[in-house]
Each structure stands twice: as C-alpha cells, then as structure tokens.
Amino acid sequence: PYRCDTSALAIEVEQGGRLGGPLYPAGGGLFAVDILLDEPLALGDETSLTYVTLFHYDQPPPPEMRRVSRRAMHNVSMRVEFHPDKLPRHVWWAVWDGLDGEIVERDECGLRASRYVFKRLDTIEQSVVGFTWQW
C-alpha cells in the first residue's frame, strides 16, 4: 500500500501497476491506497513503479513533502511541482530524524524550469527524506 497522512489527494499510477481500489483509512491518522503491480515479483526481483500524487488541500499544509522508507528502495526519484502563482522563495532537500523528528540535514535546491524540484537517490532505507520550502 501507498500510505499518506491526508485524504486530500488523488493517486495516478503511470507505469508498472494500477490502483487496487479507493483510498481508505489505515489507522494512526494515515490513509492508504493499494497499488497492484503489473507482474507478481519473486523474492529478490525488482520492478519499476511510477506514480503521481495530486494534493487538493482546503487549508495550506506544512511546507514539506516527505516520504518514509522502512525497507530498502532503489532508484527513488522525488519531484515536487509548484503552482506558477505560488512559487516558494527557498526549497531544501532534507533528511528528518524519524517520522516525528527534526530536520538533521538539508541542502538548498533551485527550482527547475522555474516550477519544480527534483531529487534522485540510488538507495534509501530506514529514513525520512523529502523537500521543505519557505514561501
């Protein structure tokens, strides 16, 4: 399952799978949607999965987009695109000390094509990473 801390979103699977049903409460304030892979994987197999998360908040959320990795994930890419009328003044790539922890590492990023930031990681495991910004 793909888990998130809000139900104010839509998930679109672009490559490697399809949605297995609607968004549902997953407990602990989290929501989830199941993504079914195109092909079953055997132990040790790898696949590529591309999905887009579209947020539609009623109220402004905290200025961050984080992902949590409990198990190893390889070749992970994150992209955050901003509305052209609401561009941030500063954006940082950040690493948090756990889900509820403080930022322990951050590097400033420039907006690409004046609207988005992008980061690719070879591997993440047992970490919380993402972007944070200042309006």
XYZ file of N, CA and C in Angstrom:
405
model
N 0.820 -1.210 0.000
C 0.000 0.000 0.000
C 0.863 1.273 0.000
N 0.334 2.305 -0.612
C 0.909 3.649 -0.579
C 0.212 4.355 0.575
N 0.996 4.830 1.557
C 0.419 5.467 2.745
C 0.723 6.951 2.748
N -0.208 7.738 3.317
C -0.036 9.177 3.439
C -0.819 9.675 4.648
N -0.533 10.904 5.046
C -1.158 11.436 6.249
C -2.358 12.330 5.959
N -2.901 12.256 4.752
C -4.069 13.045 4.380
C -4.928 12.271 3.385
N -6.209 12.594 3.369
C -7.093 12.023 2.349
C -7.344 13.037 1.240
N -6.702 14.205 1.327
C -6.891 15.280 0.350
C -5.950 15.083 -0.837
N -6.089 13.942 -1.505
C -5.195 13.646 -2.616
C -5.824 12.677 -3.587
N -5.194 12.581 -4.725
C -5.531 11.576 -5.725
C -4.219 10.959 -6.180
N -4.230 9.663 -6.415
C -3.042 8.937 -6.874
C -3.292 8.475 -8.302
N -2.299 8.697 -9.155
C -2.351 8.206 -10.526
C -1.129 7.325 -10.755
N -1.351 6.073 -11.105
C -0.246 5.169 -11.421
C 0.045 5.310 -12.909
N 1.284 5.684 -13.226
C 1.667 5.911 -14.621
C 2.331 4.707 -15.266
N 3.081 3.931 -14.460
C 3.831 2.810 -15.030
C 4.043 1.749 -13.971
N 3.879 0.499 -14.361
C 4.243 -0.615 -13.503
C 3.136 -1.194 -12.646
N 1.948 -0.610 -12.693
C 0.873 -1.128 -11.868
C -0.428 -0.390 -12.095
N -1.357 -0.613 -11.162
C -2.665 0.043 -11.216
C -3.213 0.135 -9.806
N -4.163 1.029 -9.604
C -4.794 1.153 -8.295
C -5.637 -0.078 -8.023
N -5.576 -0.555 -6.782
C -6.330 -1.733 -6.390
C -7.642 -1.402 -5.716
N -8.011 -0.135 -5.667
C -9.250 0.284 -5.024
C -9.121 1.720 -4.562
N -10.122 2.203 -3.829
C -10.095 3.596 -3.374
C -9.200 3.786 -2.144
N -8.937 5.032 -1.832
C -8.202 5.416 -0.626
C -9.010 4.980 0.595
N -8.323 4.466 1.632
C -9.022 4.001 2.832
C -8.227 4.381 4.076
N -8.922 4.519 5.239
C -8.206 4.804 6.496
C -7.322 3.616 6.863
N -6.065 3.893 7.215
C -5.113 2.825 7.543
C -4.781 2.798 9.031
N -5.404 3.668 9.826
C -5.141 3.717 11.266
C -4.024 4.681 11.593
N -4.044 5.184 12.808
C -2.996 6.092 13.266
C -2.961 7.409 12.516
N -4.098 7.843 11.966
C -4.142 9.089 11.223
C -3.640 8.983 9.796
N -3.348 7.768 9.353
C -2.851 7.558 7.991
C -3.961 7.044 7.079
N -3.755 7.277 5.796
C -4.636 6.760 4.765
C -3.780 5.960 3.793
N -4.410 5.052 3.058
C -3.648 4.206 2.138
C -4.468 3.898 0.903
N -3.757 3.565 -0.149
C -4.362 3.028 -1.350
C -3.449 1.894 -1.812
N -4.047 0.812 -2.231
C -3.255 -0.322 -2.698
C -2.883 -0.113 -4.162
N -1.622 -0.365 -4.470
C -1.151 -0.341 -5.847
C -0.764 -1.770 -6.207
N -1.440 -2.312 -7.188
C -1.172 -3.675 -7.638
C -0.166 -3.636 -8.774
N 0.912 -4.380 -8.629
C 1.944 -4.420 -9.665
C 1.443 -5.166 -10.897
N 1.975 -4.802 -12.063
C 1.583 -5.457 -13.307
C 1.925 -6.942 -13.309
N 3.054 -7.289 -12.684
C 3.502 -8.682 -12.635
C 3.876 -9.036 -11.201
N 3.550 -10.238 -10.725
C 3.994 -10.651 -9.390
C 5.522 -10.712 -9.336
N 6.078 -10.417 -8.178
C 7.525 -10.452 -8.003
C 7.914 -11.625 -7.111
N 8.961 -12.302 -7.487
C 9.546 -13.327 -6.626
C 10.524 -12.637 -5.687
N 10.888 -13.293 -4.612
C 11.839 -12.758 -3.646
C 13.123 -12.341 -4.361
N 13.529 -11.084 -4.166
C 14.743 -10.568 -4.789
C 14.528 -9.905 -6.143
N 13.332 -10.061 -6.730
C 13.047 -9.408 -8.008
C 12.885 -7.907 -7.818
N 13.065 -7.172 -8.896
C 12.874 -5.722 -8.898
C 11.919 -5.337 -9.998
N 11.289 -4.177 -9.839
C 10.424 -3.637 -10.877
C 10.466 -2.121 -10.812
N 9.892 -1.492 -11.793
C 9.806 -0.038 -11.821
C 8.347 0.362 -11.632
N 8.117 1.323 -10.754
C 6.776 1.808 -10.466
C 6.814 3.327 -10.479
N 5.958 3.940 -11.280
C 5.876 5.392 -11.342
C 4.456 5.816 -11.010
N 4.335 6.708 -10.027
C 3.008 7.217 -9.673
C 3.111 8.703 -9.367
N 1.969 9.374 -9.470
C 1.877 10.803 -9.213
C 0.851 11.007 -8.107
N 1.195 11.862 -7.152
C 0.266 12.216 -6.083
C -0.161 13.657 -6.296
N -1.451 13.873 -6.425
C -2.011 15.210 -6.622
C -2.753 15.609 -5.351
N -2.281 16.675 -4.695
C -2.892 17.124 -3.445
C -3.928 18.206 -3.724
N -5.002 18.200 -2.946
C -6.052 19.213 -3.078
C -6.551 19.598 -1.687
N -5.689 20.314 -0.959
C -5.982 20.727 0.404
C -6.978 21.885 0.449
N -7.843 21.895 1.468
C -8.724 23.038 1.735
C -7.956 24.153 2.438
N -7.041 23.773 3.320
C -6.207 24.705 4.071
C -4.741 24.405 3.747
N -3.885 25.426 3.768
C -2.466 25.169 3.468
C -1.845 24.168 4.448
N -1.178 23.151 3.933
C -0.479 22.172 4.782
C 0.894 22.713 5.168
N 1.631 21.998 6.012
C 3.015 22.395 6.287
C 3.807 22.424 4.971
N 4.786 23.289 4.847
C 5.549 23.420 3.600
C 6.606 22.331 3.459
N 6.148 21.124 3.233
C 7.063 19.988 3.085
C 6.380 18.838 2.373
N 7.187 18.000 1.755
C 6.742 16.747 1.144
C 7.765 15.704 1.533
N 7.333 14.746 2.377
C 8.258 13.729 2.889
C 7.790 12.345 2.496
N 8.756 11.457 2.368
C 8.467 10.033 2.170
C 9.275 9.242 3.178
N 8.665 8.184 3.664
C 9.292 7.306 4.653
C 9.646 5.991 3.979
N 10.855 5.518 4.240
C 11.285 4.224 3.724
C 11.648 3.336 4.900
N 10.894 2.289 5.101
C 11.230 1.335 6.146
C 12.189 0.275 5.611
N 11.899 -0.209 4.415
C 12.756 -1.200 3.758
C 13.554 -0.519 2.651
N 14.525 -1.220 2.142
C 15.366 -0.651 1.080
C 14.554 -0.414 -0.188
N 14.741 0.773 -0.762
C 14.173 1.108 -2.068
C 15.323 1.649 -2.907
N 15.379 1.238 -4.155
C 16.466 1.621 -5.042
C 15.949 2.514 -6.165
N 16.822 3.413 -6.629
C 16.494 4.309 -7.745
C 15.203 5.073 -7.495
N 15.170 5.778 -6.378
C 13.995 6.547 -5.970
C 14.135 7.980 -6.479
N 13.100 8.479 -7.131
C 13.074 9.864 -7.600
C 11.879 10.566 -6.976
N 12.105 11.795 -6.530
C 11.018 12.621 -5.993
C 11.007 13.934 -6.762
N 9.818 14.366 -7.100
C 9.633 15.639 -7.804
C 8.444 16.339 -7.162
N 8.619 17.612 -6.811
C 7.532 18.434 -6.293
C 7.374 19.606 -7.238
N 6.161 19.745 -7.764
C 5.877 20.830 -8.697
C 4.950 21.840 -8.025
N 5.267 23.112 -8.185
C 4.514 24.191 -7.561
C 3.643 24.900 -8.588
N 2.518 25.412 -8.118
C 1.638 26.204 -8.973
C 2.384 27.472 -9.387
N 2.257 27.909 -10.644
C 3.017 29.082 -11.089
C 2.690 30.364 -10.319
N 1.510 30.428 -9.701
C 1.145 31.607 -8.912
C 1.560 31.498 -7.454
N 2.165 30.377 -7.066
C 2.547 30.158 -5.666
C 3.914 29.479 -5.616
N 4.952 30.208 -6.026
C 6.304 29.656 -6.043
C 7.021 29.986 -4.736
N 7.763 29.028 -4.175
C 8.491 29.279 -2.928
C 9.721 30.154 -3.154
N 10.152 30.856 -2.092
C 11.383 31.656 -2.150
C 12.605 30.772 -2.029
N 12.527 29.739 -1.171
C 13.639 28.804 -0.953
C 13.078 27.387 -0.858
N 13.848 26.416 -1.382
C 13.498 24.998 -1.274
C 14.743 24.237 -0.867
N 14.579 23.278 0.047
C 15.688 22.445 0.508
C 15.328 20.972 0.365
N 16.327 20.154 0.020
C 16.239 18.710 0.169
C 16.590 18.433 1.619
N 15.814 17.613 2.298
C 16.022 17.414 3.728
C 15.944 15.945 4.120
N 16.602 15.656 5.245
C 16.530 14.352 5.902
C 16.062 14.620 7.317
N 15.021 13.899 7.753
C 14.468 14.069 9.090
C 14.937 12.942 9.996
N 15.004 13.224 11.287
C 15.350 12.231 12.306
C 14.079 11.474 12.689
N 13.652 10.578 11.821
C 12.442 9.806 12.059
C 11.198 10.572 11.651
N 10.071 9.895 11.755
C 8.804 10.448 11.305
C 8.425 11.735 12.039
N 8.645 11.771 13.330
C 8.283 12.948 14.125
C 9.496 13.779 14.514
N 10.659 13.468 13.962
C 11.891 14.146 14.345
C 12.123 15.448 13.605
N 13.183 16.098 13.996
C 13.599 17.356 13.390
C 14.431 17.088 12.139
N 14.614 18.115 11.339
C 15.498 18.021 10.174
C 16.936 17.914 10.665
N 17.666 16.904 10.181
C 19.052 16.699 10.595
C 20.044 17.042 9.480
N 19.519 17.201 8.272
C 20.373 17.510 7.136
C 19.517 18.238 6.110
N 20.062 19.304 5.497
C 19.310 19.945 4.420
C 20.259 20.671 3.468
N 19.911 20.636 2.196
C 20.681 21.271 1.136
C 19.719 22.073 0.262
N 20.081 23.334 -0.005
C 19.206 24.177 -0.817
C 19.167 23.683 -2.252
N 17.985 23.747 -2.859
C 17.751 23.335 -4.249
C 17.203 24.512 -5.019
N 17.563 24.620 -6.265
C 16.969 25.620 -7.141
C 15.777 25.036 -7.868
N 14.816 25.892 -8.187
C 13.666 25.439 -8.967
C 14.097 25.171 -10.399
N 13.682 24.050 -10.939
C 13.958 23.714 -12.337
C 12.794 24.226 -13.187
N 13.115 24.697 -14.346
C 12.092 25.242 -15.254
C 11.167 26.184 -14.494
N 11.713 26.792 -13.439
C 11.012 27.789 -12.626
C 9.813 27.271 -11.849
N 9.596 25.941 -11.818
C 8.395 25.437 -11.142
C 8.562 24.193 -10.295
N 9.634 23.442 -10.435
C 9.692 22.184 -9.702
C 11.102 21.907 -9.184
N 11.153 21.008 -8.193
C 12.420 20.490 -7.686
C 12.408 18.978 -7.894
N 13.615 18.415 -7.995
C 13.751 17.002 -8.311
C 14.964 16.451 -7.588
N 14.843 15.229 -7.077
C 15.977 14.552 -6.433
C 15.885 13.071 -6.749
N 17.023 12.496 -7.122
C 17.113 11.059 -7.358
C 18.093 10.462 -6.370
N 17.708 9.350 -5.767
C 18.552 8.660 -4.798
C 18.811 7.235 -5.286
N 20.045 6.776 -5.141
C 20.353 5.396 -5.510
C 19.623 4.419 -4.592
N 19.667 4.689 -3.284
C 19.040 3.808 -2.294
C 18.601 4.609 -1.078
N 17.455 4.267 -0.528
C 17.063 4.773 0.792
C 16.542 3.588 1.601
N 16.793 3.640 2.897
C 16.331 2.586 3.792
C 16.283 3.156 5.200
N 15.217 2.850 5.918
C 15.052 3.332 7.290
C 15.308 4.840 7.368
N 14.620 5.601 6.511
C 14.859 7.039 6.503
C 13.594 7.806 6.151
N 13.635 9.100 6.469
C 12.572 10.037 6.119
C 13.243 11.162 5.336
N 12.862 11.306 4.079
C 13.522 12.262 3.194
C 12.461 13.050 2.416
N 12.863 14.198 1.904
C 11.937 14.950 1.058
C 12.347 16.392 0.912
N 11.385 17.203 0.534
C 11.603 18.623 0.324
C 10.861 19.443 1.364
N 11.443 20.550 1.724
C 10.789 21.533 2.567
C 11.054 22.898 1.928
N 10.152 23.849 2.141
C 10.305 25.128 1.467
C 9.789 26.277 2.337
N 10.135 27.470 1.888
C 9.732 28.700 2.569
C 9.078 29.586 1.517
N 7.913 30.116 1.859
C 7.174 30.953 0.897
C 7.759 32.316 0.791
